[in-house]
Amino acid sequence: ALKWLKAYVNDTLTLADSIVIQCDDPNDTLYVDETAQMSAVMWPANTTIKNVTWSVLQTSLATINQSGLLVPVATGKVTVKASAWDGSGKLDTRYIWIINRPVDSIALKAPGDIDTIGVNETLQLQAEVFPSNATNKSINWSVTPGTLAEISAEGLLTAVDAGKVTVTATASDGSGTIGSTDIVIKILVGIKDPLLHYGVNIFPNPVTNGKCRLTGIKGFSHAEILDLQGRVIKNIGLTGQDALDVELDIRSGMYLIRFSTGHQAFISKLVVE
């Protein structure tokens, strides 16, 4: 203000003729996790007071400080405004588009790079989304053909019949980006119960007096007892144990028991008398 006053008194005050806002992003497009440095160029070059006041009209979409640093808040079109301090009334506006950072690739993998499972087995698939700072990293799982396997919203593949399936993860941000992998499903020849192949035993089965003993369970993290509709009715923690005595406080009937390693799961029949 003092500089302006001295120039005015001395009749050397040169007011701004025009202002042009410049942005360090030449495309005027920002991702929501970026910032942009705005600057203001004044004409004539000998304008006495070169300061400007910065503002944005859509304050719900972005903020800007008085150094011209623009910080996005949400997606949309932002109007940035620079107004001269010198009373000339000169100003300039510039439009900045704020967009989400899209997913550009998805890598699918299974623990241990497993690509073959048996009928009735499950496999937990994992999806790594790139770039790591994509705005929306959620995905949708699918499997084809759907007659051979099913997959949950969390990527747990359940084999239904023998054959080869393609598992696909599709980005849900609208980018259309997908990742896929093939899994071969085989019939476990000569093994009536897949659990026996891994040394797991349930004794007695049928269960009498509501009690049974699980052996060979080291390496499995937990077990679940499900009814024939697939509803979990009991959880059993197994971590670090090789054998466990279990008391089943459930009614008589036919059930399924699912043993999980955290990456794979195996299902067997369980009869409670």
PDB file of C-alpha atoms in Angstrom:
ATOM      1  CA  ALA A   1       0.000   0.000   0.000  1.00  0.00           C
ATOM      2  CA  LEU A   2       2.861   2.389   0.823  1.00  0.00           C
ATOM      3  CA  LYS A   3       4.496   1.614  -2.512  1.00  0.00           C
ATOM      4  CA  TRP A   4       1.245   2.401  -4.282  1.00  0.00           C
ATOM      5  CA  LEU A   5       0.809   5.630  -2.321  1.00  0.00           C
ATOM      6  CA  LYS A   6       4.365   6.856  -3.057  1.00  0.00           C
ATOM      7  CA  ALA A   7       3.956   6.112  -6.754  1.00  0.00           C
ATOM      8  CA  TYR A   8       0.599   7.875  -6.793  1.00  0.00           C
ATOM      9  CA  VAL A   9       1.970  10.982  -5.034  1.00  0.00           C
ATOM     10  CA  ASN A  10       5.017  11.068  -7.313  1.00  0.00           C
ATOM     11  CA  ASP A  11       2.828  10.549 -10.385  1.00  0.00           C
ATOM     12  CA  THR A  12       4.794   7.404 -11.289  1.00  0.00           C
ATOM     13  CA  LEU A  13       1.986   4.900 -10.674  1.00  0.00           C
ATOM     14  CA  THR A  14       1.545   2.468 -13.560  1.00  0.00           C
ATOM     15  CA  LEU A  15      -1.640   0.419 -13.318  1.00  0.00           C
ATOM     16  CA  ALA A  16      -2.108  -3.053 -14.693  1.00  0.00           C
ATOM     17  CA  ASP A  17      -3.436  -3.192 -18.215  1.00  0.00           C
ATOM     18  CA  SER A  18      -4.053  -6.911 -18.315  1.00  0.00           C
ATOM     19  CA  ILE A  19      -3.381 -10.132 -16.391  1.00  0.00           C
ATOM     20  CA  VAL A  20      -2.804 -13.631 -17.746  1.00  0.00           C
ATOM     21  CA  ILE A  21      -2.962 -16.640 -15.442  1.00  0.00           C
ATOM     22  CA  GLN A  22      -0.445 -19.367 -16.124  1.00  0.00           C
ATOM     23  CA  CYS A  23      -0.459 -22.927 -14.797  1.00  0.00           C
ATOM     24  CA  ASP A  24       2.449 -25.367 -14.446  1.00  0.00           C
ATOM     25  CA  ASP A  25       0.153 -28.005 -15.987  1.00  0.00           C
ATOM     26  CA  PRO A  26      -0.225 -26.979 -19.643  1.00  0.00           C
ATOM     27  CA  ASN A  27      -3.266 -29.239 -20.117  1.00  0.00           C
ATOM     28  CA  ASP A  28      -5.254 -27.523 -17.349  1.00  0.00           C
ATOM     29  CA  THR A  29      -6.165 -30.983 -16.037  1.00  0.00           C
ATOM     30  CA  LEU A  30      -5.307 -32.249 -12.561  1.00  0.00           C
ATOM     31  CA  TYR A  31      -5.806 -35.542 -10.802  1.00  0.00           C
ATOM     32  CA  VAL A  32      -7.490 -35.217  -7.427  1.00  0.00           C
ATOM     33  CA  ASP A  33      -4.248 -36.179  -5.643  1.00  0.00           C
ATOM     34  CA  GLU A  34      -2.140 -33.510  -7.392  1.00  0.00           C
ATOM     35  CA  THR A  35      -1.559 -29.804  -6.855  1.00  0.00           C
ATOM     36  CA  ALA A  36      -0.870 -27.062  -9.381  1.00  0.00           C
ATOM     37  CA  GLN A  37       1.128 -23.867  -9.045  1.00  0.00           C
ATOM     38  CA  MET A  38      -0.644 -20.915 -10.630  1.00  0.00           C
ATOM     39  CA  SER A  39       1.115 -17.667 -11.528  1.00  0.00           C
ATOM     40  CA  ALA A  40      -0.039 -14.313 -12.864  1.00  0.00           C
ATOM     41  CA  VAL A  41       1.776 -12.289 -15.557  1.00  0.00           C
ATOM     42  CA  MET A  42       0.936  -8.582 -15.717  1.00  0.00           C
ATOM     43  CA  TRP A  43       1.203  -6.067 -18.522  1.00  0.00           C
ATOM     44  CA  PRO A  44       2.739  -3.635 -18.954  1.00  0.00           C
ATOM     45  CA  ALA A  45       5.978  -5.098 -17.615  1.00  0.00           C
ATOM     46  CA  ASN A  46       6.571  -1.985 -15.494  1.00  0.00           C
ATOM     47  CA  THR A  47       3.245  -2.276 -13.630  1.00  0.00           C
ATOM     48  CA  THR A  48       3.931  -0.765 -10.208  1.00  0.00           C
ATOM     49  CA  ILE A  49       2.043  -3.260  -8.056  1.00  0.00           C
ATOM     50  CA  LYS A  50       2.321  -6.805  -9.417  1.00  0.00           C
ATOM     51  CA  ASN A  51       0.464  -8.525  -6.582  1.00  0.00           C
ATOM     52  CA  VAL A  52      -2.816 -10.322  -7.197  1.00  0.00           C
ATOM     53  CA  THR A  53      -5.524 -11.854  -5.047  1.00  0.00           C
ATOM     54  CA  TRP A  54      -6.188 -15.522  -5.819  1.00  0.00           C
ATOM     55  CA  SER A  55      -9.572 -17.169  -5.503  1.00  0.00           C
ATOM     56  CA  VAL A  56     -11.621 -20.095  -6.823  1.00  0.00           C
ATOM     57  CA  LEU A  57     -15.324 -19.844  -7.504  1.00  0.00           C
ATOM     58  CA  GLN A  58     -16.081 -23.525  -6.737  1.00  0.00           C
ATOM     59  CA  THR A  59     -14.696 -23.822  -3.211  1.00  0.00           C
ATOM     60  CA  SER A  60     -16.186 -27.304  -2.819  1.00  0.00           C
ATOM     61  CA  LEU A  61     -13.914 -28.531  -5.613  1.00  0.00           C
ATOM     62  CA  ALA A  62     -10.597 -26.849  -4.807  1.00  0.00           C
ATOM     63  CA  THR A  63      -8.780 -24.339  -2.627  1.00  0.00           C
ATOM     64  CA  ILE A  64      -6.038 -21.871  -3.524  1.00  0.00           C
ATOM     65  CA  ASN A  65      -3.689 -19.946  -1.269  1.00  0.00           C
ATOM     66  CA  GLN A  66      -2.330 -16.453  -1.881  1.00  0.00           C
ATOM     67  CA  SER A  67       0.836 -17.916  -3.388  1.00  0.00           C
ATOM     68  CA  GLY A  68      -1.297 -19.439  -6.132  1.00  0.00           C
ATOM     69  CA  LEU A  69      -1.072 -23.084  -5.047  1.00  0.00           C
ATOM     70  CA  LEU A  70      -4.216 -24.872  -6.200  1.00  0.00           C
ATOM     71  CA  VAL A  71      -5.251 -27.943  -4.161  1.00  0.00           C
ATOM     72  CA  PRO A  72      -8.048 -30.153  -5.558  1.00  0.00           C
ATOM     73  CA  VAL A  73     -10.773 -31.412  -3.234  1.00  0.00           C
ATOM     74  CA  ALA A  74     -13.194 -33.156  -5.597  1.00  0.00           C
ATOM     75  CA  THR A  75     -13.684 -33.742  -9.308  1.00  0.00           C
ATOM     76  CA  GLY A  76     -15.204 -31.079 -11.526  1.00  0.00           C
ATOM     77  CA  LYS A  77     -14.483 -27.833 -13.380  1.00  0.00           C
ATOM     78  CA  VAL A  78     -12.840 -25.086 -11.310  1.00  0.00           C
ATOM     79  CA  THR A  79     -12.667 -21.396 -12.157  1.00  0.00           C
ATOM     80  CA  VAL A  80      -9.430 -19.810 -10.888  1.00  0.00           C
ATOM     81  CA  LYS A  81      -9.418 -16.039 -10.577  1.00  0.00           C
ATOM     82  CA  ALA A  82      -6.520 -13.564 -10.200  1.00  0.00           C
ATOM     83  CA  SER A  83      -7.442  -9.928  -9.374  1.00  0.00           C
ATOM     84  CA  ALA A  84      -5.006  -7.013  -9.427  1.00  0.00           C
ATOM     85  CA  TRP A  85      -4.255  -5.268  -6.114  1.00  0.00           C
ATOM     86  CA  ASP A  86      -3.606  -1.864  -7.619  1.00  0.00           C
ATOM     87  CA  GLY A  87      -7.207  -0.748  -8.018  1.00  0.00           C
ATOM     88  CA  SER A  88      -7.118  -1.101 -11.788  1.00  0.00           C
ATOM     89  CA  GLY A  89      -9.938  -3.624 -11.633  1.00  0.00           C
ATOM     90  CA  LYS A  90      -8.054  -5.963 -13.957  1.00  0.00           C
ATOM     91  CA  LEU A  91      -8.466  -9.709 -13.524  1.00  0.00           C
ATOM     92  CA  ASP A  92      -8.161 -12.967 -15.372  1.00  0.00           C
ATOM     93  CA  THR A  93      -9.825 -16.362 -15.047  1.00  0.00           C
ATOM     94  CA  ARG A  94      -8.659 -19.808 -16.033  1.00  0.00           C
ATOM     95  CA  TYR A  95     -10.549 -23.098 -16.013  1.00  0.00           C
ATOM     96  CA  ILE A  96      -8.993 -26.200 -14.473  1.00  0.00           C
ATOM     97  CA  TRP A  97     -10.513 -29.671 -14.787  1.00  0.00           C
ATOM     98  CA  ILE A  98     -10.048 -31.995 -11.817  1.00  0.00           C
ATOM     99  CA  ILE A  99     -10.404 -35.690 -12.568  1.00  0.00           C
ATOM    100  CA  ASN A 100      -9.924 -39.032 -10.833  1.00  0.00           C
ATOM    101  CA  ARG A 101      -6.693 -40.910 -11.451  1.00  0.00           C
ATOM    102  CA  PRO A 102      -7.762 -44.027 -13.409  1.00  0.00           C
ATOM    103  CA  VAL A 103      -6.601 -47.615 -13.060  1.00  0.00           C
ATOM    104  CA  ASP A 104      -4.295 -48.488 -15.969  1.00  0.00           C
ATOM    105  CA  SER A 105      -3.529 -52.156 -15.259  1.00  0.00           C
ATOM    106  CA  ILE A 106      -4.475 -55.049 -12.962  1.00  0.00           C
ATOM    107  CA  ALA A 107      -2.255 -58.045 -12.196  1.00  0.00           C
ATOM    108  CA  LEU A 108      -3.889 -61.237 -10.924  1.00  0.00           C
ATOM    109  CA  LYS A 109      -2.087 -63.928  -8.981  1.00  0.00           C
ATOM    110  CA  ALA A 110      -2.666 -66.782  -6.561  1.00  0.00           C
ATOM    111  CA  PRO A 111      -0.514 -67.615  -3.527  1.00  0.00           C
ATOM    112  CA  GLY A 112       2.433 -69.701  -4.670  1.00  0.00           C
ATOM    113  CA  ASP A 113       1.435 -69.003  -8.292  1.00  0.00           C
ATOM    114  CA  ILE A 114      -1.066 -71.878  -8.096  1.00  0.00           C
ATOM    115  CA  ASP A 115      -2.883 -72.315 -11.406  1.00  0.00           C
ATOM    116  CA  THR A 116      -4.490 -75.742 -10.881  1.00  0.00           C
ATOM    117  CA  ILE A 117      -7.037 -76.828  -8.282  1.00  0.00           C
ATOM    118  CA  GLY A 118      -9.334 -79.794  -7.790  1.00  0.00           C
ATOM    119  CA  VAL A 119     -13.097 -79.956  -8.098  1.00  0.00           C
ATOM    120  CA  ASN A 120     -14.749 -78.659  -4.882  1.00  0.00           C
ATOM    121  CA  GLU A 121     -11.558 -76.866  -3.853  1.00  0.00           C
ATOM    122  CA  THR A 122     -11.262 -73.110  -3.470  1.00  0.00           C
ATOM    123  CA  LEU A 123      -8.493 -70.682  -4.338  1.00  0.00           C
ATOM    124  CA  GLN A 124      -8.084 -67.138  -3.042  1.00  0.00           C
ATOM    125  CA  LEU A 125      -7.026 -64.892  -5.913  1.00  0.00           C
ATOM    126  CA  GLN A 126      -5.383 -61.535  -5.394  1.00  0.00           C
ATOM    127  CA  ALA A 127      -5.493 -58.441  -7.587  1.00  0.00           C
ATOM    128  CA  GLU A 128      -2.806 -55.765  -7.619  1.00  0.00           C
ATOM    129  CA  VAL A 129      -4.074 -52.495  -9.060  1.00  0.00           C
ATOM    130  CA  PHE A 130      -1.804 -49.997 -10.823  1.00  0.00           C
ATOM    131  CA  PRO A 131      -0.967 -47.253 -10.339  1.00  0.00           C
ATOM    132  CA  SER A 132      -0.908 -47.637  -6.573  1.00  0.00           C
ATOM    133  CA  ASN A 133      -2.390 -44.143  -6.168  1.00  0.00           C
ATOM    134  CA  ALA A 134      -5.374 -44.746  -8.458  1.00  0.00           C
ATOM    135  CA  THR A 135      -8.356 -42.887  -7.032  1.00  0.00           C
ATOM    136  CA  ASN A 136     -10.726 -45.858  -7.011  1.00  0.00           C
ATOM    137  CA  LYS A 137      -8.937 -49.212  -6.645  1.00  0.00           C
ATOM    138  CA  SER A 138     -12.041 -51.363  -6.185  1.00  0.00           C
ATOM    139  CA  ILE A 139     -12.646 -54.178  -8.674  1.00  0.00           C
ATOM    140  CA  ASN A 140     -15.379 -56.564  -9.774  1.00  0.00           C
ATOM    141  CA  TRP A 141     -14.614 -60.292 -10.075  1.00  0.00           C
ATOM    142  CA  SER A 142     -16.038 -62.633 -12.692  1.00  0.00           C
ATOM    143  CA  VAL A 143     -15.292 -66.135 -14.021  1.00  0.00           C
ATOM    144  CA  THR A 144     -16.048 -67.806 -17.358  1.00  0.00           C
ATOM    145  CA  PRO A 145     -17.484 -70.228 -18.031  1.00  0.00           C
ATOM    146  CA  GLY A 146     -19.686 -69.828 -14.991  1.00  0.00           C
ATOM    147  CA  THR A 147     -20.734 -73.490 -15.163  1.00  0.00           C
ATOM    148  CA  LEU A 148     -17.267 -74.632 -14.050  1.00  0.00           C
ATOM    149  CA  ALA A 149     -16.595 -72.290 -11.135  1.00  0.00           C
ATOM    150  CA  GLU A 150     -17.941 -69.478  -9.011  1.00  0.00           C
ATOM    151  CA  ILE A 151     -16.115 -66.490  -7.572  1.00  0.00           C
ATOM    152  CA  SER A 152     -17.018 -64.270  -4.639  1.00  0.00           C
ATOM    153  CA  ALA A 153     -16.841 -60.492  -4.432  1.00  0.00           C
ATOM    154  CA  GLU A 154     -13.567 -60.970  -2.512  1.00  0.00           C
ATOM    155  CA  GLY A 155     -11.940 -63.118  -5.217  1.00  0.00           C
ATOM    156  CA  LEU A 156     -12.462 -66.575  -3.672  1.00  0.00           C
ATOM    157  CA  LEU A 157     -12.744 -69.054  -6.544  1.00  0.00           C
ATOM    158  CA  THR A 158     -14.790 -72.229  -5.926  1.00  0.00           C
ATOM    159  CA  ALA A 159     -14.303 -75.049  -8.439  1.00  0.00           C
ATOM    160  CA  VAL A 160     -17.529 -76.779  -9.510  1.00  0.00           C
ATOM    161  CA  ASP A 161     -16.497 -79.005 -12.424  1.00  0.00           C
ATOM    162  CA  ALA A 162     -13.369 -79.985 -14.361  1.00  0.00           C
ATOM    163  CA  GLY A 163     -12.076 -77.753 -17.147  1.00  0.00           C
ATOM    164  CA  LYS A 164     -10.300 -74.432 -17.653  1.00  0.00           C
ATOM    165  CA  VAL A 165     -11.741 -71.140 -16.453  1.00  0.00           C
ATOM    166  CA  THR A 166     -10.709 -67.549 -16.961  1.00  0.00           C
ATOM    167  CA  VAL A 167     -10.901 -65.313 -13.916  1.00  0.00           C
ATOM    168  CA  THR A 168     -11.240 -61.597 -14.638  1.00  0.00           C
ATOM    169  CA  ALA A 169     -10.959 -58.534 -12.423  1.00  0.00           C
ATOM    170  CA  THR A 170     -12.488 -55.365 -13.885  1.00  0.00           C
ATOM    171  CA  ALA A 171     -11.775 -51.900 -12.511  1.00  0.00           C
ATOM    172  CA  SER A 172     -14.950 -50.317 -11.178  1.00  0.00           C
ATOM    173  CA  ASP A 173     -13.783 -46.744 -11.891  1.00  0.00           C
ATOM    174  CA  GLY A 174     -15.172 -46.753 -15.427  1.00  0.00           C
ATOM    175  CA  SER A 175     -11.729 -46.989 -17.042  1.00  0.00           C
ATOM    176  CA  GLY A 176     -12.547 -50.407 -18.532  1.00  0.00           C
ATOM    177  CA  THR A 177      -9.208 -51.800 -17.341  1.00  0.00           C
ATOM    178  CA  ILE A 178      -9.142 -55.561 -16.754  1.00  0.00           C
ATOM    179  CA  GLY A 179      -6.740 -58.242 -15.569  1.00  0.00           C
ATOM    180  CA  SER A 180      -7.237 -61.966 -16.123  1.00  0.00           C
ATOM    181  CA  THR A 181      -5.697 -65.348 -15.445  1.00  0.00           C
ATOM    182  CA  ASP A 182      -6.513 -68.948 -16.372  1.00  0.00           C
ATOM    183  CA  ILE A 183      -7.095 -71.656 -13.762  1.00  0.00           C
ATOM    184  CA  VAL A 184      -7.284 -75.377 -14.563  1.00  0.00           C
ATOM    185  CA  ILE A 185      -9.754 -77.452 -12.554  1.00  0.00           C
ATOM    186  CA  LYS A 186      -9.056 -81.166 -12.241  1.00  0.00           C
ATOM    187  CA  ILE A 187     -10.859 -84.134 -10.748  1.00  0.00           C
ATOM    188  CA  LEU A 188      -8.816 -85.583  -7.884  1.00  0.00           C
ATOM    189  CA  VAL A 189      -8.486 -89.152  -9.148  1.00  0.00           C
ATOM    190  CA  GLY A 190      -8.637 -91.836  -6.484  1.00  0.00           C
ATOM    191  CA  ILE A 191      -9.320 -89.459  -3.587  1.00  0.00           C
ATOM    192  CA  LYS A 192     -12.842 -89.546  -2.267  1.00  0.00           C
ATOM    193  CA  ASP A 193     -12.229 -86.744   0.204  1.00  0.00           C
ATOM    194  CA  PRO A 194      -9.722 -84.007  -0.720  1.00  0.00           C
ATOM    195  CA  LEU A 195      -8.941 -83.496   2.965  1.00  0.00           C
ATOM    196  CA  LEU A 196      -7.519 -87.005   3.258  1.00  0.00           C
ATOM    197  CA  HIS A 197      -4.960 -86.033   0.625  1.00  0.00           C
ATOM    198  CA  TYR A 198      -3.669 -83.390   3.046  1.00  0.00           C
ATOM    199  CA  GLY A 199      -3.664 -85.686   6.086  1.00  0.00           C
ATOM    200  CA  VAL A 200      -6.699 -84.140   7.784  1.00  0.00           C
ATOM    201  CA  ASN A 201      -8.948 -86.513   9.693  1.00  0.00           C
ATOM    202  CA  ILE A 202     -12.220 -86.066  11.569  1.00  0.00           C
ATOM    203  CA  PHE A 203     -12.945 -88.757  14.137  1.00  0.00           C
ATOM    204  CA  PRO A 204     -15.519 -89.949  14.688  1.00  0.00           C
ATOM    205  CA  ASN A 205     -17.561 -89.001  11.660  1.00  0.00           C
ATOM    206  CA  PRO A 206     -20.540 -89.377  12.134  1.00  0.00           C
ATOM    207  CA  VAL A 207     -20.008 -87.359  15.309  1.00  0.00           C
ATOM    208  CA  THR A 208     -21.490 -88.897  18.466  1.00  0.00           C
ATOM    209  CA  ASN A 209     -22.194 -87.107  21.745  1.00  0.00           C
ATOM    210  CA  GLY A 210     -21.456 -83.819  20.008  1.00  0.00           C
ATOM    211  CA  LYS A 211     -17.665 -84.307  20.239  1.00  0.00           C
ATOM    212  CA  CYS A 212     -14.966 -85.083  17.684  1.00  0.00           C
ATOM    213  CA  ARG A 213     -11.217 -84.795  17.244  1.00  0.00           C
ATOM    214  CA  LEU A 214      -9.529 -83.028  14.318  1.00  0.00           C
ATOM    215  CA  THR A 215      -6.020 -84.200  13.435  1.00  0.00           C
ATOM    216  CA  GLY A 216      -3.492 -83.254  10.769  1.00  0.00           C
ATOM    217  CA  ILE A 217      -4.691 -79.655  10.850  1.00  0.00           C
ATOM    218  CA  LYS A 218      -1.338 -77.911  11.173  1.00  0.00           C
ATOM    219  CA  GLY A 219      -1.049 -75.358   8.395  1.00  0.00           C
ATOM    220  CA  PHE A 220      -4.776 -74.630   8.392  1.00  0.00           C
ATOM    221  CA  SER A 221      -5.812 -71.330   9.969  1.00  0.00           C
ATOM    222  CA  HIS A 222      -9.447 -72.085  10.752  1.00  0.00           C
ATOM    223  CA  ALA A 223     -12.421 -74.271  10.015  1.00  0.00           C
ATOM    224  CA  GLU A 224     -16.071 -73.444   9.470  1.00  0.00           C
ATOM    225  CA  ILE A 225     -19.124 -75.627   9.786  1.00  0.00           C
ATOM    226  CA  LEU A 226     -21.799 -74.821   7.222  1.00  0.00           C
ATOM    227  CA  ASP A 227     -25.322 -76.024   6.763  1.00  0.00           C
ATOM    228  CA  LEU A 228     -26.399 -77.398   3.392  1.00  0.00           C
ATOM    229  CA  GLN A 229     -27.463 -73.889   2.319  1.00  0.00           C
ATOM    230  CA  GLY A 230     -23.884 -72.697   2.752  1.00  0.00           C
ATOM    231  CA  ARG A 231     -24.525 -70.658   5.905  1.00  0.00           C
ATOM    232  CA  VAL A 232     -21.698 -70.598   8.452  1.00  0.00           C
ATOM    233  CA  ILE A 233     -23.002 -71.815  11.808  1.00  0.00           C
ATOM    234  CA  LYS A 234     -19.751 -72.338  13.707  1.00  0.00           C
ATOM    235  CA  ASN A 235     -16.155 -71.076  13.451  1.00  0.00           C
ATOM    236  CA  ILE A 236     -13.204 -73.060  14.807  1.00  0.00           C
ATOM    237  CA  GLY A 237      -9.753 -71.508  15.216  1.00  0.00           C
ATOM    238  CA  LEU A 238      -6.895 -73.862  14.255  1.00  0.00           C
ATOM    239  CA  THR A 239      -3.760 -71.716  13.996  1.00  0.00           C
ATOM    240  CA  GLY A 240      -0.620 -73.456  15.258  1.00  0.00           C
ATOM    241  CA  GLN A 241      -2.319 -76.670  16.317  1.00  0.00           C
ATOM    242  CA  ASP A 242      -1.857 -80.154  14.909  1.00  0.00           C
ATOM    243  CA  ALA A 243      -4.841 -81.702  16.716  1.00  0.00           C
ATOM    244  CA  LEU A 244      -7.915 -80.290  18.399  1.00  0.00           C
ATOM    245  CA  ASP A 245     -10.849 -81.687  20.352  1.00  0.00           C
ATOM    246  CA  VAL A 246     -14.047 -79.943  19.306  1.00  0.00           C
ATOM    247  CA  GLU A 247     -17.418 -79.837  20.982  1.00  0.00           C
ATOM    248  CA  LEU A 248     -20.184 -79.261  18.455  1.00  0.00           C
ATOM    249  CA  ASP A 249     -23.175 -77.600  20.051  1.00  0.00           C
ATOM    250  CA  ILE A 250     -25.298 -78.049  16.938  1.00  0.00           C
ATOM    251  CA  ARG A 251     -28.335 -80.158  16.176  1.00  0.00           C
ATOM    252  CA  SER A 252     -28.211 -83.528  14.450  1.00  0.00           C
ATOM    253  CA  GLY A 253     -27.980 -83.559  10.683  1.00  0.00           C
ATOM    254  CA  MET A 254     -25.768 -83.358   7.622  1.00  0.00           C
ATOM    255  CA  TYR A 255     -23.237 -80.500   7.431  1.00  0.00           C
ATOM    256  CA  LEU A 256     -20.156 -79.379   5.550  1.00  0.00           C
ATOM    257  CA  ILE A 257     -16.866 -78.554   7.229  1.00  0.00           C
ATOM    258  CA  ARG A 258     -14.513 -76.178   5.424  1.00  0.00           C
ATOM    259  CA  PHE A 259     -10.822 -76.035   6.349  1.00  0.00           C
ATOM    260  CA  SER A 260      -8.891 -72.945   5.222  1.00  0.00           C
ATOM    261  CA  THR A 261      -5.199 -72.160   4.967  1.00  0.00           C
ATOM    262  CA  GLY A 262      -5.947 -68.471   4.393  1.00  0.00           C
ATOM    263  CA  HIS A 263      -5.288 -68.965   0.663  1.00  0.00           C
ATOM    264  CA  GLN A 264      -7.070 -72.234  -0.100  1.00  0.00           C
ATOM    265  CA  ALA A 265     -10.035 -74.031   1.392  1.00  0.00           C
ATOM    266  CA  PHE A 266     -11.149 -77.665   1.364  1.00  0.00           C
ATOM    267  CA  ILE A 267     -14.631 -78.945   2.078  1.00  0.00           C
ATOM    268  CA  SER A 268     -15.738 -82.298   3.505  1.00  0.00           C
ATOM    269  CA  LYS A 269     -18.992 -83.817   4.712  1.00  0.00           C
ATOM    270  CA  LEU A 270     -19.761 -83.910   8.421  1.00  0.00           C
ATOM    271  CA  VAL A 271     -22.567 -85.918   9.987  1.00  0.00           C
ATOM    272  CA  VAL A 272     -23.787 -85.142  13.504  1.00  0.00           C
ATOM    273  CA  GLU A 273     -25.911 -87.810  15.180  1.00  0.00           C
TER     274      GLU A 273
END
